[in-house]
Coordinates of C-alpha atoms in Angstrom, one line a residue:
M1 CA 205.1 39.3 -68.3
D2 CA 208.7 40.4 -67.6
R3 CA 211.7 38.7 -69.1
G4 CA 212.9 35.7 -66.9
E5 CA 209.4 34.7 -65.7
T6 CA 208.8 31.0 -66.7
V7 CA 206.2 29.0 -68.5
L8 CA 206.2 25.1 -68.4
V9 CA 204.7 23.4 -71.3
C10 CA 203.9 19.7 -70.4
G11 CA 202.4 16.8 -72.1
D12 CA 202.8 13.0 -72.6
E13 CA 203.7 13.3 -76.3
E14 CA 207.3 14.5 -76.5
E15 CA 206.9 15.9 -80.3
R16 CA 203.7 17.8 -79.6
V17 CA 205.6 19.3 -76.3
A18 CA 208.4 20.4 -78.4
E19 CA 206.0 21.9 -81.1
A20 CA 204.0 23.7 -78.7
A21 CA 207.0 25.1 -76.8
A22 CA 208.5 26.3 -80.2
G23 CA 205.3 28.0 -81.1
L24 CA 205.1 29.9 -78.1
E25 CA 208.6 31.0 -77.9
T26 CA 208.1 32.3 -81.5
T27 CA 205.0 34.2 -80.4
A28 CA 206.4 35.4 -77.2
P29 CA 210.2 35.6 -77.1
E30 CA 210.3 37.0 -73.8
F31 CA 209.1 34.1 -72.1
D32 CA 211.4 31.6 -70.4
V33 CA 209.7 28.6 -71.9
R34 CA 210.4 25.1 -70.4
T35 CA 209.1 21.6 -71.2
A36 CA 208.5 18.6 -69.4
G37 CA 207.0 15.0 -69.9
A38 CA 204.0 14.0 -68.2
E39 CA 205.9 11.8 -65.7
T40 CA 208.4 14.6 -64.7
A41 CA 208.9 15.1 -61.1
A42 CA 207.8 18.4 -59.9
E43 CA 211.1 19.1 -58.0
S44 CA 213.2 18.4 -61.2
V45 CA 211.3 21.5 -62.9
G46 CA 212.1 24.5 -60.5
A47 CA 210.1 27.5 -60.0
V48 CA 207.4 28.4 -62.7
D49 CA 204.9 31.1 -63.2
C50 CA 202.4 29.3 -65.3
A51 CA 201.8 25.7 -66.5
V52 CA 200.5 24.8 -70.0
S53 CA 199.0 21.3 -70.3
L54 CA 198.7 19.9 -73.6
Q55 CA 196.0 17.3 -72.6
F56 CA 192.7 17.6 -70.8
D57 CA 193.6 14.8 -68.3
L58 CA 196.3 16.8 -66.5
P59 CA 199.7 15.2 -66.1
A60 CA 200.9 14.5 -62.6
L61 CA 203.3 17.3 -62.9
V62 CA 200.7 19.7 -63.7
T63 CA 198.4 18.5 -61.0
A64 CA 201.2 18.9 -58.7
L65 CA 201.8 22.4 -59.6
R66 CA 198.3 23.9 -60.1
A67 CA 198.0 24.7 -56.3
T68 CA 200.5 27.5 -56.7
V69 CA 200.6 28.4 -60.3
P70 CA 198.0 29.2 -62.9
V71 CA 197.3 26.3 -65.5
V72 CA 196.2 26.9 -69.0
V73 CA 194.9 23.8 -71.0
F74 CA 195.9 24.1 -74.6
A75 CA 194.4 20.9 -76.4
E76 CA 191.8 20.1 -79.1
G77 CA 188.7 18.3 -77.4
D78 CA 185.1 18.0 -77.5
A79 CA 182.5 20.1 -75.9
E80 CA 182.3 17.8 -73.0
Q81 CA 186.0 18.1 -72.1
V82 CA 186.0 21.9 -72.6
A83 CA 183.0 22.0 -70.3
E84 CA 184.8 20.3 -67.7
V85 CA 187.8 22.5 -67.9
L86 CA 185.7 25.8 -67.7
A87 CA 183.8 24.3 -64.7
D88 CA 187.1 24.3 -62.8
E89 CA 187.8 27.8 -61.6
T90 CA 191.5 26.8 -61.2
L91 CA 192.1 26.2 -65.0
T92 CA 191.8 28.3 -68.2
Y93 CA 191.2 27.0 -71.5
V94 CA 192.6 28.0 -75.1
R95 CA 192.0 26.1 -78.2
P96 CA 195.1 25.5 -80.6
D97 CA 194.6 27.5 -83.7
G98 CA 198.0 27.7 -85.6
Q99 CA 200.0 30.9 -84.9
A100 CA 196.8 32.9 -83.9
G101 CA 196.2 30.3 -81.3
Y102 CA 199.8 31.0 -79.8
A103 CA 199.0 34.7 -79.8
V104 CA 195.7 34.0 -77.7
L105 CA 197.7 31.5 -75.4
A106 CA 200.5 34.1 -74.8
H107 CA 198.0 36.9 -74.0
R108 CA 196.1 34.5 -71.7
I109 CA 199.4 33.6 -69.8
E110 CA 200.2 37.3 -69.6
S111 CA 196.8 38.0 -68.2
L112 CA 197.0 35.2 -65.4
A113 CA 200.6 35.7 -64.3
D114 CA 201.3 39.6 -65.0
T115 CA 200.6 41.6 -61.8
D116 CA 200.6 44.8 -63.9
E117 CA 197.6 43.7 -65.9
P118 CA 198.5 44.9 -69.3
S119 CA 195.6 46.1 -71.5
T120 CA 194.4 43.8 -74.3
G121 CA 195.9 45.9 -76.9
A122 CA 199.4 46.3 -75.3
A123 CA 199.5 42.5 -74.9
F124 CA 198.9 41.9 -78.3
D125 CA 201.2 44.6 -79.5
R126 CA 204.1 42.8 -77.9
H127 CA 203.7 40.1 -80.3
S128 CA 202.7 42.2 -83.3
E129 CA 205.7 41.1 -85.3
V130 CA 204.7 37.5 -85.4
I131 CA 201.0 38.3 -85.6
G132 CA 201.7 40.8 -88.6
A133 CA 203.3 37.8 -90.3
L134 CA 199.9 35.8 -90.5
D135 CA 197.9 35.6 -93.6
D136 CA 194.6 36.0 -91.7
G137 CA 193.4 39.0 -90.1
V138 CA 193.9 39.2 -86.4
Y139 CA 192.0 41.5 -84.2
A140 CA 191.4 42.5 -80.5
L141 CA 188.5 44.5 -79.2
D142 CA 188.0 46.0 -75.6
D143 CA 185.0 45.4 -73.6
A144 CA 183.2 48.2 -75.6
G145 CA 183.9 46.5 -78.9
E146 CA 186.3 48.9 -80.1
F147 CA 189.6 47.9 -81.9
V148 CA 192.7 48.0 -79.7
F149 CA 194.8 45.7 -82.1
A150 CA 194.5 44.9 -85.9
N151 CA 197.3 43.3 -87.8
D152 CA 198.3 44.1 -91.4
A153 CA 196.2 41.2 -92.7
L154 CA 193.1 42.7 -91.2
A155 CA 194.0 46.1 -92.6
E156 CA 194.5 44.6 -96.2
L157 CA 191.3 42.8 -95.9
T158 CA 189.1 45.5 -94.8
G159 CA 190.8 48.4 -97.0
Y160 CA 191.3 50.6 -94.0
S161 CA 194.9 51.1 -92.4
T162 CA 195.6 49.9 -89.1
E163 CA 195.6 53.5 -87.6
E164 CA 192.1 53.7 -89.0
L165 CA 190.8 50.7 -87.3
L166 CA 192.2 51.4 -83.9
G167 CA 189.8 53.1 -81.5
E168 CA 186.9 52.4 -84.0
H169 CA 183.8 50.3 -83.0
T170 CA 183.6 47.1 -84.9
I171 CA 180.6 48.3 -86.9
I172 CA 183.0 50.1 -89.1
I173 CA 183.5 46.7 -90.9
K174 CA 180.2 45.1 -90.1
D175 CA 176.6 46.0 -90.6
R176 CA 174.0 46.4 -87.9
E177 CA 172.8 42.8 -88.4
T178 CA 176.3 41.2 -88.0
V179 CA 177.0 43.4 -84.9
E180 CA 173.9 42.1 -83.2
L181 CA 174.8 38.6 -84.3
A182 CA 178.4 39.0 -82.7
E183 CA 176.9 40.5 -79.7
A184 CA 174.5 37.5 -79.2
K185 CA 177.4 35.1 -79.7
L186 CA 179.4 37.0 -77.2
R187 CA 176.5 36.9 -74.6
E188 CA 176.3 33.1 -75.1
L189 CA 180.1 32.8 -74.4
L190 CA 179.7 34.7 -71.4
S191 CA 176.7 32.9 -70.0
S192 CA 177.1 29.6 -68.3
S193 CA 174.3 27.8 -70.0
G194 CA 176.4 26.4 -72.8
P195 CA 179.0 23.7 -72.8
D196 CA 181.7 25.7 -74.4
E197 CA 181.9 29.3 -73.4
V198 CA 185.3 30.5 -74.5
E199 CA 185.1 30.8 -78.3
T200 CA 182.6 30.5 -81.2
T201 CA 182.9 30.8 -85.1
F202 CA 180.3 32.4 -87.5
E203 CA 180.2 33.7 -90.9
L204 CA 179.7 37.3 -91.7
P205 CA 179.6 39.7 -94.7
L206 CA 182.7 41.8 -93.8
R207 CA 182.2 45.6 -95.2
R208 CA 185.3 47.1 -96.8
A209 CA 186.2 50.6 -96.8
D210 CA 185.3 51.1 -100.4
G211 CA 181.5 49.7 -99.6
T212 CA 182.0 46.2 -101.0
T213 CA 181.5 43.1 -99.0
I214 CA 183.6 40.1 -98.4
A215 CA 182.5 36.5 -97.2
C216 CA 184.3 35.9 -94.2
E217 CA 184.5 33.7 -91.2
D218 CA 185.1 35.2 -87.5
H219 CA 186.7 32.8 -84.8
M220 CA 186.1 34.8 -81.8
T221 CA 187.5 34.1 -78.3
V222 CA 186.7 35.8 -75.0
L223 CA 189.5 37.5 -73.2
Y224 CA 189.5 37.7 -69.4
G225 CA 191.5 39.5 -67.0
P226 CA 193.7 38.0 -64.0
D227 CA 190.5 38.2 -61.7
G228 CA 188.3 36.6 -64.4
E229 CA 186.6 40.1 -65.5
F230 CA 185.8 40.5 -69.1
R231 CA 188.3 42.2 -71.0
G232 CA 187.2 42.1 -74.5
T233 CA 187.5 39.8 -77.4
A234 CA 190.2 38.6 -79.8
G235 CA 189.6 36.7 -83.1
V236 CA 190.8 35.6 -86.6
I237 CA 188.9 36.8 -89.4
R238 CA 189.4 34.6 -92.8
D239 CA 188.4 35.3 -96.3
I240 CA 186.2 32.5 -97.4
S241 CA 185.0 34.0 -100.6
E242 CA 186.6 31.3 -102.6
R243 CA 185.3 28.6 -100.6
K244 CA 181.6 30.0 -100.8
R245 CA 182.1 30.1 -104.5
R246 CA 183.3 26.6 -104.6
E247 CA 180.3 25.7 -102.5
E248 CA 177.9 27.5 -104.8
L249 CA 179.4 26.0 -107.9
L250 CA 179.2 22.6 -106.5
S251 CA 175.5 23.2 -105.5
A252 CA 174.8 24.6 -109.2
L253 CA 176.5 21.4 -110.8
Q254 CA 174.5 19.1 -108.5
E255 CA 171.4 21.0 -109.5
T256 CA 172.3 20.6 -113.4
S257 CA 173.1 16.9 -113.1
R258 CA 169.6 16.5 -111.5
S259 CA 167.9 18.4 -114.3
L260 CA 169.9 16.6 -116.9
M261 CA 168.8 13.1 -115.5
Q262 CA 165.1 14.3 -115.7
A263 CA 165.3 15.9 -119.1
P264 CA 162.9 14.3 -121.6
S265 CA 164.4 14.9 -124.8
R266 CA 167.9 15.7 -126.5
E267 CA 166.8 19.2 -127.1
D268 CA 165.8 19.7 -123.4
V269 CA 169.4 18.3 -122.6
A270 CA 170.9 20.9 -124.9
G271 CA 169.0 23.8 -123.4
I272 CA 170.1 22.9 -119.9
V273 CA 173.6 22.6 -120.9
A274 CA 173.6 26.0 -122.5
A275 CA 171.9 27.6 -119.5
A276 CA 174.5 25.8 -117.0
T277 CA 177.3 27.0 -119.2
E278 CA 176.3 30.8 -118.5
R279 CA 175.2 30.2 -115.0
V280 CA 177.8 27.9 -113.7
L281 CA 180.8 28.6 -115.8
G282 CA 180.1 32.4 -116.5
L283 CA 180.4 31.9 -120.3
E284 CA 178.0 34.3 -121.8
M285 CA 178.6 33.3 -125.4
A286 CA 178.0 29.5 -125.8
V287 CA 176.2 27.3 -128.2
V288 CA 175.2 23.5 -127.9
R289 CA 175.3 21.6 -131.0
L290 CA 173.6 18.1 -131.4
Y291 CA 174.7 15.3 -133.9
D292 CA 172.5 14.7 -136.8
A293 CA 173.2 11.1 -137.8
D294 CA 171.2 11.4 -141.0
E295 CA 173.2 14.6 -142.4
R296 CA 176.4 13.5 -140.4
V297 CA 176.6 17.1 -139.1
L298 CA 176.5 19.1 -135.8
R299 CA 173.4 21.4 -135.6
P300 CA 172.8 24.2 -133.1
A301 CA 170.2 23.0 -130.7
A302 CA 170.4 25.7 -127.7
A303 CA 172.4 28.9 -127.0
T304 CA 172.9 31.5 -124.3
D305 CA 170.8 34.6 -124.3
A306 CA 173.9 36.6 -125.3
V307 CA 174.2 34.7 -128.5
V308 CA 170.5 34.8 -129.4
E309 CA 170.7 38.8 -128.8
S310 CA 173.6 39.0 -131.1
L311 CA 172.1 37.5 -134.0

């Protein structure tokens, strides 16, 4: 989109309108971003090249403009609301998702309003400074599944440089099973059978350059060209290994609690605690002592395998 072309951000909540406009301006400083309330008269806005509605129930102003300019709905909603937008060929939908969401919104606006039809990678490169500052990995793939954009966070996460990723098929960071899963998800997005055909989120074992894997989450969005043709995908990959570790820890603690409640004796309790100390807390050397009321001393009742082997 050339400098001087305008984008109108419209909604009924003034604070949300200001926030969205600021996010879009930060991501795409070349945009001439204007704001308006839901009841603003169309003639007071002037000429615009694209309108962004922050609500599914289009403001009267956006309704008045949609006959002449493309409209993007940029709002959180349920599957039914999203489906209604997708069923309307005059509307486009982008889900808010922090700074990454603004990057996708900027690309979508460009694809709708830019007669030069920039490539997917070029569109993301325009905003590389902002996207590069994100902690999460951001990528864009062409219609063949090859990287056309990757930010520094994705390079750090994968262990490859951005130069090494560009031009490579996504299988460089995913095993065959994960690639097939992503392709299946994409086919669902491109079909009209589901209520939400623009984005999906799934977990994957990301394969690093050194051969190790990291538990990650991929939030993938379909990218379309100005004529509605499939151009590729973009997404945000987050490291969820710490979250998975916490989930596993919580599950192990719950299992230990159930075992303790069913333990028939003090000695069985000691054995369960010793095993949990090693399995849950990762402490290889641990001894559990029980109080001997007659002798008034603590006596060893159970120990981890490492302690037993060292004796």
